[in-house]
Amino acid sequence: MALAILLAIPLALVGKWIDIELRKLNSRFLKTAKEGARDGDTKKVGRQIVKSVSAIFFAFTIFTVVGTYLLTIMIFLIYPQIGASILTALKLVYFAIPFFGVVGILDNLRDKKIFKFVVAFGATYLILVLIGGVI
Amino acid sequence: MRIALIKTFFRSFFIQGCWNFEGMQNVGFAFGISPVLLKTVEGKKMRSKALLNSLELFNTHPYMATAILGAAAGMERAKSIDDGKDGKDGRDDISEMKKMLSGPLAGLGDSFFWAALKPLFSIIAVISGFMNGLIAPVVFIILYNSVHIWIRIKGFLEGVKHGIGVVNFFQRLKLPLVTERLSGMIVIITGVLLAGLSFFTPHFLDIESFGFWRELRVLLIVPFFIILFARKKGVSLLLMLYIFSFISVVVISLLG
């Protein structure tokens, strides 16, 4: 699982690049929408939304299918070659991923008093771990 | 008119449909308001003016855009009624209303939906996933959308009814206060989730054989704070994840 996540992250960057390119493409649709607006043609404006949504749908469907296919092949090729020590390291990485996720969540909290949230989180974690350890 | 308003509400779901760097959500807004314009604005020239006005720069939180669309629709309707009486042009008022509301509502929506509601319901879904993996996405979709769709519907109706007065509806909701309380809940629930993971994950991953795991569990909070500190200093989480993976591979290979 950790191997899959580590290999998939660069694909997410490709997805971001596709997203930016699609938004640039939308500027063309905006020009056509403005032409439609000048003629008072509401249907022409609506068609630009349909075109844009269709472009997004097809681009990401193709990207998801191709990306999943490539990633699956890579994992099937790489996984049998991995040694025992790297497998153990990958298990550790898999275990650490939720920690990175929690950092992401705490980092996203838009509050000036972030410190009190961090303290509350740390206290909850430590209390539960200590109680759990005693039990 | 009622059907036009219903169409506008459903079209508000496509507000980001043609997001572009020049006008942002402007095409989505024009698409959304079109059914109302068709009902309220007579004549090609006037409709052209109204459509071009609705294509001006517009950007806000996508869920809050529904309330602004509702307010614009309500003002368009009121304007068409006024036109019948004294021929006033309220189009500039609609533009002003969009500019006045889009910024503050974007801020409210970002902090409430993206930074509080989504993480909270994601964590609840993850916890429910421990009971049954398949139930997690269903739990998330039901919980999140029940709040999101309610705010969309209520915001739209309030907008249609009160125009720019829709802002009172959001004031009554006290979203900043709710966001702060939700943030508090998030940290407590993540603490519980992570403590649970520290007990169960080693068992699932079969790394209890390390022996010193019980002692390490309490100390896990230290690397956590280091990662959080580094993140606050602007270091990318992905970069840290790859560095951690590399160090893990090197250290465990050396240890054999």
mmCIF file of C-alpha atoms in Angstrom:
data_model
loop_
_atom_site.group_PDB
_atom_site.id
_atom_site.type_symbol
_atom_site.label_atom_id
_atom_site.label_comp_id
_atom_site.label_asym_id
_atom_site.label_seq_id
_atom_site.Cartn_x
_atom_site.Cartn_y
_atom_site.Cartn_z
ATOM 1 C CA MET A 1 0.000 0.000 0.000
ATOM 2 C CA ALA A 2 2.784 2.435 0.928
ATOM 3 C CA LEU A 3 4.527 1.652 -2.368
ATOM 4 C CA ALA A 4 1.309 2.401 -4.265
ATOM 5 C CA ILE A 5 0.909 5.730 -2.431
ATOM 6 C CA LEU A 6 4.528 6.750 -2.999
ATOM 7 C CA LEU A 7 4.278 5.925 -6.704
ATOM 8 C CA ALA A 8 0.876 7.616 -7.091
ATOM 9 C CA ILE A 9 1.892 11.007 -5.663
ATOM 10 C CA PRO A 10 3.811 12.115 -8.800
ATOM 11 C CA LEU A 11 0.689 11.237 -10.816
ATOM 12 C CA ALA A 12 -1.255 13.728 -8.679
ATOM 13 C CA LEU A 13 1.159 16.432 -9.869
ATOM 14 C CA VAL A 14 0.375 15.453 -13.480
ATOM 15 C CA GLY A 15 -3.332 15.757 -12.572
ATOM 16 C CA LYS A 16 -2.706 19.275 -11.266
ATOM 17 C CA TRP A 17 -0.948 20.192 -14.530
ATOM 18 C CA ILE A 18 -3.928 18.866 -16.560
ATOM 19 C CA ASP A 19 -6.248 20.957 -14.369
ATOM 20 C CA ILE A 20 -4.291 24.149 -15.144
ATOM 21 C CA GLU A 21 -4.280 23.373 -18.879
ATOM 22 C CA LEU A 22 -8.054 22.805 -18.809
ATOM 23 C CA ARG A 23 -8.556 26.170 -17.132
ATOM 24 C CA LYS A 24 -6.495 27.793 -19.887
ATOM 25 C CA LEU A 25 -8.749 26.032 -22.412
ATOM 26 C CA ASN A 26 -11.764 27.516 -20.597
ATOM 27 C CA SER A 27 -10.532 30.993 -21.567
ATOM 28 C CA ARG A 28 -11.370 30.074 -25.178
ATOM 29 C CA PHE A 29 -14.862 29.071 -24.100
ATOM 30 C CA LEU A 30 -15.141 32.409 -22.283
ATOM 31 C CA LYS A 31 -14.495 34.270 -25.568
ATOM 32 C CA THR A 32 -17.272 32.289 -27.273
ATOM 33 C CA ALA A 33 -19.562 32.901 -24.272
ATOM 34 C CA LYS A 34 -18.944 36.657 -24.598
ATOM 35 C CA GLU A 35 -19.838 36.483 -28.301
ATOM 36 C CA GLY A 36 -23.051 34.703 -27.329
ATOM 37 C CA ALA A 37 -23.757 37.302 -24.637
ATOM 38 C CA ARG A 38 -23.322 40.146 -27.157
ATOM 39 C CA ASP A 39 -26.015 38.505 -29.304
ATOM 40 C CA GLY A 40 -28.227 37.949 -26.243
ATOM 41 C CA ASP A 41 -27.950 34.201 -26.902
ATOM 42 C CA THR A 42 -28.253 32.432 -23.534
ATOM 43 C CA LYS A 43 -28.018 28.991 -25.163
ATOM 44 C CA LYS A 44 -24.580 29.801 -26.575
ATOM 45 C CA VAL A 45 -23.398 30.712 -23.063
ATOM 46 C CA GLY A 46 -24.855 27.432 -21.745
ATOM 47 C CA ARG A 47 -23.104 25.404 -24.462
ATOM 48 C CA GLN A 48 -19.714 26.667 -23.224
ATOM 49 C CA ILE A 49 -20.447 25.128 -19.817
ATOM 50 C CA VAL A 50 -21.353 21.826 -21.499
ATOM 51 C CA LYS A 51 -18.132 21.926 -23.555
ATOM 52 C CA SER A 52 -16.011 22.766 -20.515
ATOM 53 C CA VAL A 53 -17.578 20.095 -18.290
ATOM 54 C CA SER A 54 -17.236 17.505 -21.087
ATOM 55 C CA ALA A 55 -13.545 18.412 -21.596
ATOM 56 C CA ILE A 56 -12.903 18.032 -17.853
ATOM 57 C CA PHE A 57 -14.783 14.720 -17.738
ATOM 58 C CA PHE A 58 -12.999 13.166 -20.717
ATOM 59 C CA ALA A 59 -9.532 14.469 -19.767
ATOM 60 C CA PHE A 60 -9.744 13.109 -16.238
ATOM 61 C CA THR A 61 -11.423 9.848 -17.242
ATOM 62 C CA ILE A 62 -8.598 9.123 -19.694
ATOM 63 C CA PHE A 63 -5.998 10.247 -17.141
ATOM 64 C CA THR A 64 -7.502 8.031 -14.405
ATOM 65 C CA VAL A 65 -7.737 4.953 -16.649
ATOM 66 C CA VAL A 66 -4.224 5.372 -18.115
ATOM 67 C CA GLY A 67 -2.714 6.335 -14.732
ATOM 68 C CA THR A 68 -4.282 3.374 -12.920
ATOM 69 C CA TYR A 69 -3.193 0.995 -15.685
ATOM 70 C CA LEU A 70 0.418 2.252 -15.662
ATOM 71 C CA LEU A 71 0.596 2.285 -11.874
ATOM 72 C CA THR A 72 -0.767 -1.254 -11.575
ATOM 73 C CA ILE A 73 1.797 -2.544 -14.088
ATOM 74 C CA MET A 74 4.611 -0.713 -12.256
ATOM 75 C CA ILE A 75 3.573 -2.202 -8.908
ATOM 76 C CA PHE A 76 3.358 -5.710 -10.382
ATOM 77 C CA LEU A 77 6.870 -5.292 -11.834
ATOM 78 C CA ILE A 78 8.496 -3.618 -8.822
ATOM 79 C CA TYR A 79 6.894 -5.398 -5.860
ATOM 80 C CA PRO A 80 8.406 -8.898 -6.393
ATOM 81 C CA GLN A 81 11.895 -7.344 -6.673
ATOM 82 C CA ILE A 82 11.722 -5.598 -3.274
ATOM 83 C CA GLY A 83 13.860 -7.033 -0.493
ATOM 84 C CA ALA A 84 12.666 -7.828 3.046
ATOM 85 C CA SER A 85 14.297 -4.760 4.626
ATOM 86 C CA ILE A 86 12.660 -2.355 2.147
ATOM 87 C CA LEU A 87 9.322 -4.074 2.734
ATOM 88 C CA THR A 88 9.701 -3.395 6.474
ATOM 89 C CA ALA A 89 10.594 0.234 5.724
ATOM 90 C CA LEU A 90 7.496 0.521 3.548
ATOM 91 C CA LYS A 91 5.400 -0.795 6.436
ATOM 92 C CA LEU A 92 6.804 2.001 8.603
ATOM 93 C CA VAL A 93 5.998 4.533 5.901
ATOM 94 C CA TYR A 94 2.452 3.177 5.711
ATOM 95 C CA PHE A 95 2.169 3.569 9.451
ATOM 96 C CA ALA A 96 3.495 7.151 9.254
ATOM 97 C CA ILE A 97 1.117 8.304 6.508
ATOM 98 C CA PRO A 98 -1.803 9.042 8.919
ATOM 99 C CA PHE A 99 0.598 11.242 10.945
ATOM 100 C CA PHE A 100 1.328 13.284 7.822
ATOM 101 C CA GLY A 101 -2.423 13.436 7.203
ATOM 102 C CA VAL A 102 -3.051 14.760 10.712
ATOM 103 C CA VAL A 103 -0.333 17.394 10.249
ATOM 104 C CA GLY A 104 -2.128 18.379 7.035
ATOM 105 C CA ILE A 105 -5.429 18.697 8.915
ATOM 106 C CA LEU A 106 -3.951 20.774 11.765
ATOM 107 C CA ASP A 107 -2.097 22.907 9.243
ATOM 108 C CA ASN A 108 -5.390 23.583 7.444
ATOM 109 C CA LEU A 109 -7.179 24.873 10.547
ATOM 110 C CA ARG A 110 -7.469 28.577 9.875
ATOM 111 C CA ASP A 111 -7.451 29.923 13.343
ATOM 112 C CA LYS A 112 -5.075 32.365 14.942
ATOM 113 C CA LYS A 113 -5.165 30.237 18.079
ATOM 114 C CA ILE A 114 -3.709 27.190 16.307
ATOM 115 C CA PHE A 115 -1.429 26.636 19.307
ATOM 116 C CA LYS A 116 -4.332 25.689 21.596
ATOM 117 C CA PHE A 117 -5.527 23.145 19.021
ATOM 118 C CA VAL A 118 -2.077 21.589 18.775
ATOM 119 C CA VAL A 119 -1.907 21.357 22.574
ATOM 120 C CA ALA A 120 -5.417 19.837 22.729
ATOM 121 C CA PHE A 121 -4.448 17.282 20.088
ATOM 122 C CA GLY A 122 -1.192 16.361 21.832
ATOM 123 C CA ALA A 123 -2.924 16.059 25.210
ATOM 124 C CA THR A 124 -5.697 13.831 23.827
ATOM 125 C CA TYR A 125 -3.173 11.598 22.101
ATOM 126 C CA LEU A 126 -0.875 11.246 25.107
ATOM 127 C CA ILE A 127 -3.692 10.648 27.617
ATOM 128 C CA LEU A 128 -5.255 7.932 25.471
ATOM 129 C CA VAL A 129 -1.921 6.247 24.733
ATOM 130 C CA LEU A 130 -0.960 6.266 28.414
ATOM 131 C CA ILE A 131 -4.372 4.981 29.548
ATOM 132 C CA GLY A 132 -4.277 2.353 26.787
ATOM 133 C CA GLY A 133 -0.777 1.305 27.845
ATOM 134 C CA VAL A 134 -1.843 0.853 31.479
ATOM 135 C CA ILE A 135 -4.948 -1.132 30.529
ATOM 136 C CA MET B 1 -40.854 32.453 -12.691
ATOM 137 C CA ARG B 2 -40.810 29.619 -10.156
ATOM 138 C CA ILE B 3 -39.479 27.171 -12.770
ATOM 139 C CA ALA B 4 -36.807 29.701 -13.779
ATOM 140 C CA LEU B 5 -35.711 29.961 -10.145
ATOM 141 C CA ILE B 6 -35.585 26.164 -9.773
ATOM 142 C CA LYS B 7 -33.473 25.974 -12.946
ATOM 143 C CA THR B 8 -31.156 28.667 -11.581
ATOM 144 C CA PHE B 9 -30.750 26.735 -8.331
ATOM 145 C CA PHE B 10 -29.763 23.516 -10.106
ATOM 146 C CA ARG B 11 -27.500 25.404 -12.513
ATOM 147 C CA SER B 12 -25.641 26.831 -9.505
ATOM 148 C CA PHE B 13 -24.029 23.392 -9.129
ATOM 149 C CA PHE B 14 -22.144 24.178 -12.378
ATOM 150 C CA ILE B 15 -20.767 27.492 -11.100
ATOM 151 C CA GLN B 16 -17.190 26.179 -11.495
ATOM 152 C CA GLY B 17 -18.042 24.525 -14.821
ATOM 153 C CA CYS B 18 -16.039 26.914 -16.970
ATOM 154 C CA TRP B 19 -13.625 28.334 -14.391
ATOM 155 C CA ASN B 20 -11.018 30.436 -16.201
ATOM 156 C CA PHE B 21 -8.163 32.715 -15.198
ATOM 157 C CA GLU B 22 -9.783 35.858 -16.680
ATOM 158 C CA GLY B 23 -13.289 35.891 -15.242
ATOM 159 C CA MET B 24 -13.059 32.909 -12.843
ATOM 160 C CA GLN B 25 -16.672 31.758 -12.193
ATOM 161 C CA ASN B 26 -18.222 34.330 -14.546
ATOM 162 C CA VAL B 27 -19.448 31.874 -17.223
ATOM 163 C CA GLY B 28 -20.967 29.665 -14.506
ATOM 164 C CA PHE B 29 -22.721 32.704 -13.057
ATOM 165 C CA ALA B 30 -24.079 33.799 -16.455
ATOM 166 C CA PHE B 31 -25.243 30.220 -17.132
ATOM 167 C CA GLY B 32 -26.966 30.101 -13.740
ATOM 168 C CA ILE B 33 -28.800 33.416 -14.026
ATOM 169 C CA SER B 34 -29.854 32.863 -17.684
ATOM 170 C CA PRO B 35 -33.300 31.308 -16.963
ATOM 171 C CA VAL B 36 -34.208 34.307 -14.777
ATOM 172 C CA LEU B 37 -32.915 36.778 -17.394
ATOM 173 C CA LEU B 38 -35.020 35.069 -20.057
ATOM 174 C CA LYS B 39 -38.089 35.691 -17.887
ATOM 175 C CA THR B 40 -37.331 39.183 -16.658
ATOM 176 C CA VAL B 41 -35.430 40.938 -19.460
ATOM 177 C CA GLU B 42 -37.300 41.750 -22.661
ATOM 178 C CA GLY B 43 -35.583 42.473 -25.966
ATOM 179 C CA LYS B 44 -32.303 41.266 -27.466
ATOM 180 C CA LYS B 45 -30.395 44.462 -26.681
ATOM 181 C CA MET B 46 -31.355 44.528 -23.019
ATOM 182 C CA ARG B 47 -30.730 40.807 -22.640
ATOM 183 C CA SER B 48 -27.304 41.230 -24.237
ATOM 184 C CA LYS B 49 -26.510 43.979 -21.717
ATOM 185 C CA ALA B 50 -27.716 41.827 -18.828
ATOM 186 C CA LEU B 51 -25.697 38.806 -19.994
ATOM 187 C CA LEU B 52 -22.530 40.863 -20.496
ATOM 188 C CA ASN B 53 -22.993 42.266 -16.992
ATOM 189 C CA SER B 54 -23.293 38.774 -15.564
ATOM 190 C CA LEU B 55 -20.040 37.837 -17.351
ATOM 191 C CA GLU B 56 -18.005 40.289 -15.277
ATOM 192 C CA LEU B 57 -15.333 38.864 -12.965
ATOM 193 C CA PHE B 58 -16.869 36.741 -10.244
ATOM 194 C CA ASN B 59 -15.261 34.421 -7.737
ATOM 195 C CA THR B 60 -16.451 33.108 -4.417
ATOM 196 C CA HIS B 61 -16.832 29.846 -2.551
ATOM 197 C CA PRO B 62 -18.790 27.520 -4.900
ATOM 198 C CA TYR B 63 -21.447 26.678 -2.285
ATOM 199 C CA MET B 64 -21.911 30.317 -1.296
ATOM 200 C CA ALA B 65 -22.286 31.238 -4.975
ATOM 201 C CA THR B 66 -25.770 29.694 -4.815
ATOM 202 C CA ALA B 67 -26.834 32.335 -2.260
ATOM 203 C CA ILE B 68 -25.364 35.130 -4.398
ATOM 204 C CA LEU B 69 -27.105 33.693 -7.472
ATOM 205 C CA GLY B 70 -30.341 33.619 -5.469
ATOM 206 C CA ALA B 71 -29.823 37.245 -4.401
ATOM 207 C CA ALA B 72 -29.097 38.271 -8.008
ATOM 208 C CA ALA B 73 -32.185 36.384 -9.202
ATOM 209 C CA GLY B 74 -34.291 38.054 -6.497
ATOM 210 C CA MET B 75 -32.948 41.489 -7.455
ATOM 211 C CA GLU B 76 -33.524 40.809 -11.173
ATOM 212 C CA ARG B 77 -37.107 39.860 -10.369
ATOM 213 C CA ALA B 78 -37.589 42.943 -8.212
ATOM 214 C CA LYS B 79 -36.004 45.096 -10.933
ATOM 215 C CA SER B 80 -38.370 43.758 -13.556
ATOM 216 C CA ILE B 81 -41.282 44.627 -11.279
ATOM 217 C CA ASP B 82 -39.790 48.097 -10.653
ATOM 218 C CA ASP B 83 -39.274 48.576 -14.384
ATOM 219 C CA GLY B 84 -43.004 48.262 -14.730
ATOM 220 C CA LYS B 85 -43.486 51.067 -12.204
ATOM 221 C CA ASP B 86 -40.766 53.639 -12.559
ATOM 222 C CA GLY B 87 -38.309 52.203 -15.117
ATOM 223 C CA LYS B 88 -35.337 52.104 -12.670
ATOM 224 C CA ASP B 89 -32.239 50.165 -13.740
ATOM 225 C CA GLY B 90 -31.012 48.074 -10.859
ATOM 226 C CA ARG B 91 -28.288 46.257 -12.799
ATOM 227 C CA ASP B 92 -25.512 48.288 -11.166
ATOM 228 C CA ASP B 93 -26.947 47.285 -7.786
ATOM 229 C CA ILE B 94 -26.600 43.617 -8.757
ATOM 230 C CA SER B 95 -22.965 44.178 -9.778
ATOM 231 C CA GLU B 96 -22.283 45.964 -6.504
ATOM 232 C CA MET B 97 -24.009 43.203 -4.540
ATOM 233 C CA LYS B 98 -21.848 40.537 -6.248
ATOM 234 C CA LYS B 99 -18.665 42.464 -5.467
ATOM 235 C CA MET B 100 -19.712 43.131 -1.881
ATOM 236 C CA LEU B 101 -20.724 39.567 -1.054
ATOM 237 C CA SER B 102 -18.265 37.424 -3.025
ATOM 238 C CA GLY B 103 -15.180 38.199 -0.897
ATOM 239 C CA PRO B 104 -16.643 37.821 2.612
ATOM 240 C CA LEU B 105 -18.710 34.749 1.681
ATOM 241 C CA ALA B 106 -15.633 33.164 0.067
ATOM 242 C CA GLY B 107 -13.745 33.617 3.354
ATOM 243 C CA LEU B 108 -16.618 32.207 5.405
ATOM 244 C CA GLY B 109 -17.113 29.266 3.050
ATOM 245 C CA ASP B 110 -13.414 28.396 2.837
ATOM 246 C CA SER B 111 -12.921 28.316 6.587
ATOM 247 C CA PHE B 112 -16.220 26.551 7.323
ATOM 248 C CA PHE B 113 -16.446 23.988 4.517
ATOM 249 C CA TRP B 114 -12.831 23.327 3.454
ATOM 250 C CA ALA B 115 -11.023 23.815 6.764
ATOM 251 C CA ALA B 116 -13.601 22.527 9.271
ATOM 252 C CA LEU B 117 -16.515 20.528 7.890
ATOM 253 C CA LYS B 118 -14.594 18.466 5.327
ATOM 254 C CA PRO B 119 -11.776 17.366 7.700
ATOM 255 C CA LEU B 120 -14.290 16.640 10.497
ATOM 256 C CA PHE B 121 -16.547 14.434 8.379
ATOM 257 C CA SER B 122 -13.507 12.820 6.706
ATOM 258 C CA ILE B 123 -12.202 11.752 10.112
ATOM 259 C CA ILE B 124 -15.638 10.471 11.176
ATOM 260 C CA ALA B 125 -15.813 8.537 7.875
ATOM 261 C CA VAL B 126 -12.327 7.077 8.465
ATOM 262 C CA ILE B 127 -13.336 5.958 11.971
ATOM 263 C CA SER B 128 -16.513 4.363 10.587
ATOM 264 C CA GLY B 129 -14.284 2.727 7.959
ATOM 265 C CA PHE B 130 -12.604 0.677 10.697
ATOM 266 C CA MET B 131 -15.944 -1.051 11.253
ATOM 267 C CA ASN B 132 -16.624 -1.594 7.581
ATOM 268 C CA GLY B 133 -14.408 -0.133 4.851
ATOM 269 C CA LEU B 134 -17.247 0.214 2.359
ATOM 270 C CA ILE B 135 -19.360 2.341 4.682
ATOM 271 C CA ALA B 136 -16.766 5.167 4.991
ATOM 272 C CA PRO B 137 -17.454 6.960 1.665
ATOM 273 C CA VAL B 138 -21.226 6.609 2.188
ATOM 274 C CA VAL B 139 -20.967 8.129 5.691
ATOM 275 C CA PHE B 140 -18.889 11.011 4.345
ATOM 276 C CA ILE B 141 -21.203 11.724 1.400
ATOM 277 C CA ILE B 142 -24.353 11.674 3.570
ATOM 278 C CA LEU B 143 -22.936 13.785 6.431
ATOM 279 C CA TYR B 144 -21.147 16.349 4.292
ATOM 280 C CA ASN B 145 -23.849 16.825 1.686
ATOM 281 C CA SER B 146 -26.658 17.096 4.233
ATOM 282 C CA VAL B 147 -25.040 20.296 5.563
ATOM 283 C CA HIS B 148 -23.786 21.503 2.187
ATOM 284 C CA ILE B 149 -27.095 21.038 0.329
ATOM 285 C CA TRP B 150 -29.061 22.595 3.221
ATOM 286 C CA ILE B 151 -26.903 25.731 3.148
ATOM 287 C CA ARG B 152 -27.245 25.910 -0.627
ATOM 288 C CA ILE B 153 -31.055 25.602 -0.562
ATOM 289 C CA LYS B 154 -31.572 27.923 2.397
ATOM 290 C CA GLY B 155 -29.039 30.467 1.082
ATOM 291 C CA PHE B 156 -30.715 30.482 -2.331
ATOM 292 C CA LEU B 157 -34.215 30.942 -0.904
ATOM 293 C CA GLU B 158 -33.038 33.704 1.450
ATOM 294 C CA GLY B 159 -31.251 35.369 -1.471
ATOM 295 C CA VAL B 160 -34.336 35.315 -3.659
ATOM 296 C CA LYS B 161 -36.444 36.668 -0.804
ATOM 297 C CA HIS B 162 -34.155 39.337 0.625
ATOM 298 C CA GLY B 163 -31.595 40.121 -2.120
ATOM 299 C CA ILE B 164 -28.464 41.557 -0.515
ATOM 300 C CA GLY B 165 -30.159 40.896 2.850
ATOM 301 C CA VAL B 166 -29.017 37.273 2.428
ATOM 302 C CA VAL B 167 -26.009 38.372 4.455
ATOM 303 C CA ASN B 168 -28.283 38.390 7.554
ATOM 304 C CA PHE B 169 -28.908 34.675 7.072
ATOM 305 C CA PHE B 170 -25.174 33.961 7.231
ATOM 306 C CA GLN B 171 -24.838 36.250 10.238
ATOM 307 C CA ARG B 172 -27.526 34.242 12.022
ATOM 308 C CA LEU B 173 -25.643 31.012 11.272
ATOM 309 C CA LYS B 174 -22.590 32.373 13.173
ATOM 310 C CA LEU B 175 -20.263 30.391 10.935
ATOM 311 C CA PRO B 176 -16.966 31.722 12.424
ATOM 312 C CA LEU B 177 -18.033 30.553 15.895
ATOM 313 C CA VAL B 178 -19.232 27.185 14.550
ATOM 314 C CA THR B 179 -15.945 26.826 12.629
ATOM 315 C CA GLU B 180 -13.916 27.411 15.789
ATOM 316 C CA ARG B 181 -15.930 24.809 17.710
ATOM 317 C CA LEU B 182 -15.676 22.311 14.870
ATOM 318 C CA SER B 183 -11.904 22.877 14.773
ATOM 319 C CA GLY B 184 -11.773 21.993 18.476
ATOM 320 C CA MET B 185 -13.745 18.811 17.781
ATOM 321 C CA ILE B 186 -11.426 17.938 14.899
ATOM 322 C CA VAL B 187 -8.290 18.020 17.049
ATOM 323 C CA ILE B 188 -9.892 15.879 19.750
ATOM 324 C CA ILE B 189 -11.188 13.312 17.254
ATOM 325 C CA THR B 190 -7.838 13.183 15.388
ATOM 326 C CA GLY B 191 -6.093 12.668 18.721
ATOM 327 C CA VAL B 192 -8.413 9.732 19.450
ATOM 328 C CA LEU B 193 -7.975 8.354 15.929
ATOM 329 C CA LEU B 194 -4.196 8.548 16.022
ATOM 330 C CA ALA B 195 -3.993 7.032 19.499
ATOM 331 C CA GLY B 196 -6.164 4.182 18.223
ATOM 332 C CA LEU B 197 -3.926 3.772 15.194
ATOM 333 C CA SER B 198 -0.818 3.625 17.372
ATOM 334 C CA PHE B 199 -2.351 0.603 19.122
ATOM 335 C CA PHE B 200 -3.852 -1.244 16.173
ATOM 336 C CA THR B 201 -1.664 -0.456 13.152
ATOM 337 C CA PRO B 202 1.501 -2.241 14.397
ATOM 338 C CA HIS B 203 -0.648 -5.322 14.907
ATOM 339 C CA PHE B 204 -2.038 -5.102 11.384
ATOM 340 C CA LEU B 205 1.418 -4.466 9.930
ATOM 341 C CA ASP B 206 3.101 -7.128 12.053
ATOM 342 C CA ILE B 207 5.820 -4.791 13.350
ATOM 343 C CA GLU B 208 5.233 -5.550 17.034
ATOM 344 C CA SER B 209 8.263 -7.810 16.796
ATOM 345 C CA PHE B 210 10.403 -4.656 17.211
ATOM 346 C CA GLY B 211 9.905 -5.164 20.939
ATOM 347 C CA PHE B 212 10.431 -1.568 21.993
ATOM 348 C CA TRP B 213 7.182 -0.498 20.345
ATOM 349 C CA ARG B 214 5.289 0.128 23.603
ATOM 350 C CA GLU B 215 7.838 2.742 24.709
ATOM 351 C CA LEU B 216 8.028 4.322 21.263
ATOM 352 C CA ARG B 217 4.288 4.867 21.100
ATOM 353 C CA VAL B 218 4.350 7.788 23.563
ATOM 354 C CA LEU B 219 7.378 9.310 21.853
ATOM 355 C CA LEU B 220 5.571 9.340 18.489
ATOM 356 C CA ILE B 221 4.250 12.750 19.434
ATOM 357 C CA VAL B 222 7.804 14.170 19.083
ATOM 358 C CA PRO B 223 8.313 13.477 15.334
ATOM 359 C CA PHE B 224 4.719 14.590 14.869
ATOM 360 C CA PHE B 225 5.499 18.031 16.318
ATOM 361 C CA ILE B 226 8.697 18.218 14.261
ATOM 362 C CA ILE B 227 6.689 17.581 11.074
ATOM 363 C CA LEU B 228 4.082 20.165 12.124
ATOM 364 C CA PHE B 229 6.785 22.731 12.892
ATOM 365 C CA ALA B 230 8.470 22.105 9.525
ATOM 366 C CA ARG B 231 5.093 22.435 7.781
ATOM 367 C CA LYS B 232 4.475 25.759 9.514
ATOM 368 C CA LYS B 233 7.882 26.873 8.220
ATOM 369 C CA GLY B 234 6.667 26.114 4.686
ATOM 370 C CA VAL B 235 8.240 22.695 4.028
ATOM 371 C CA SER B 236 6.051 20.576 1.729
ATOM 372 C CA LEU B 237 4.350 17.573 3.349
ATOM 373 C CA LEU B 238 5.022 15.446 0.261
ATOM 374 C CA LEU B 239 8.710 16.303 0.372
ATOM 375 C CA MET B 240 8.834 15.318 4.060
ATOM 376 C CA LEU B 241 7.023 12.046 3.280
ATOM 377 C CA TYR B 242 9.594 11.138 0.607
ATOM 378 C CA ILE B 243 12.517 12.118 2.879
ATOM 379 C CA PHE B 244 11.005 9.998 5.666
ATOM 380 C CA SER B 245 10.600 7.055 3.264
ATOM 381 C CA PHE B 246 14.195 7.380 2.072
ATOM 382 C CA ILE B 247 15.555 7.571 5.643
ATOM 383 C CA SER B 248 13.407 4.575 6.682
ATOM 384 C CA VAL B 249 14.728 2.481 3.793
ATOM 385 C CA VAL B 250 18.371 3.455 4.515
ATOM 386 C CA VAL B 251 18.136 2.902 8.295
ATOM 387 C CA ILE B 252 16.301 -0.435 8.087
ATOM 388 C CA SER B 253 18.631 -1.668 5.329
ATOM 389 C CA LEU B 254 21.622 -0.808 7.540
ATOM 390 C CA LEU B 255 20.031 -2.511 10.560
ATOM 391 C CA GLY B 256 19.332 -5.533 8.403
#
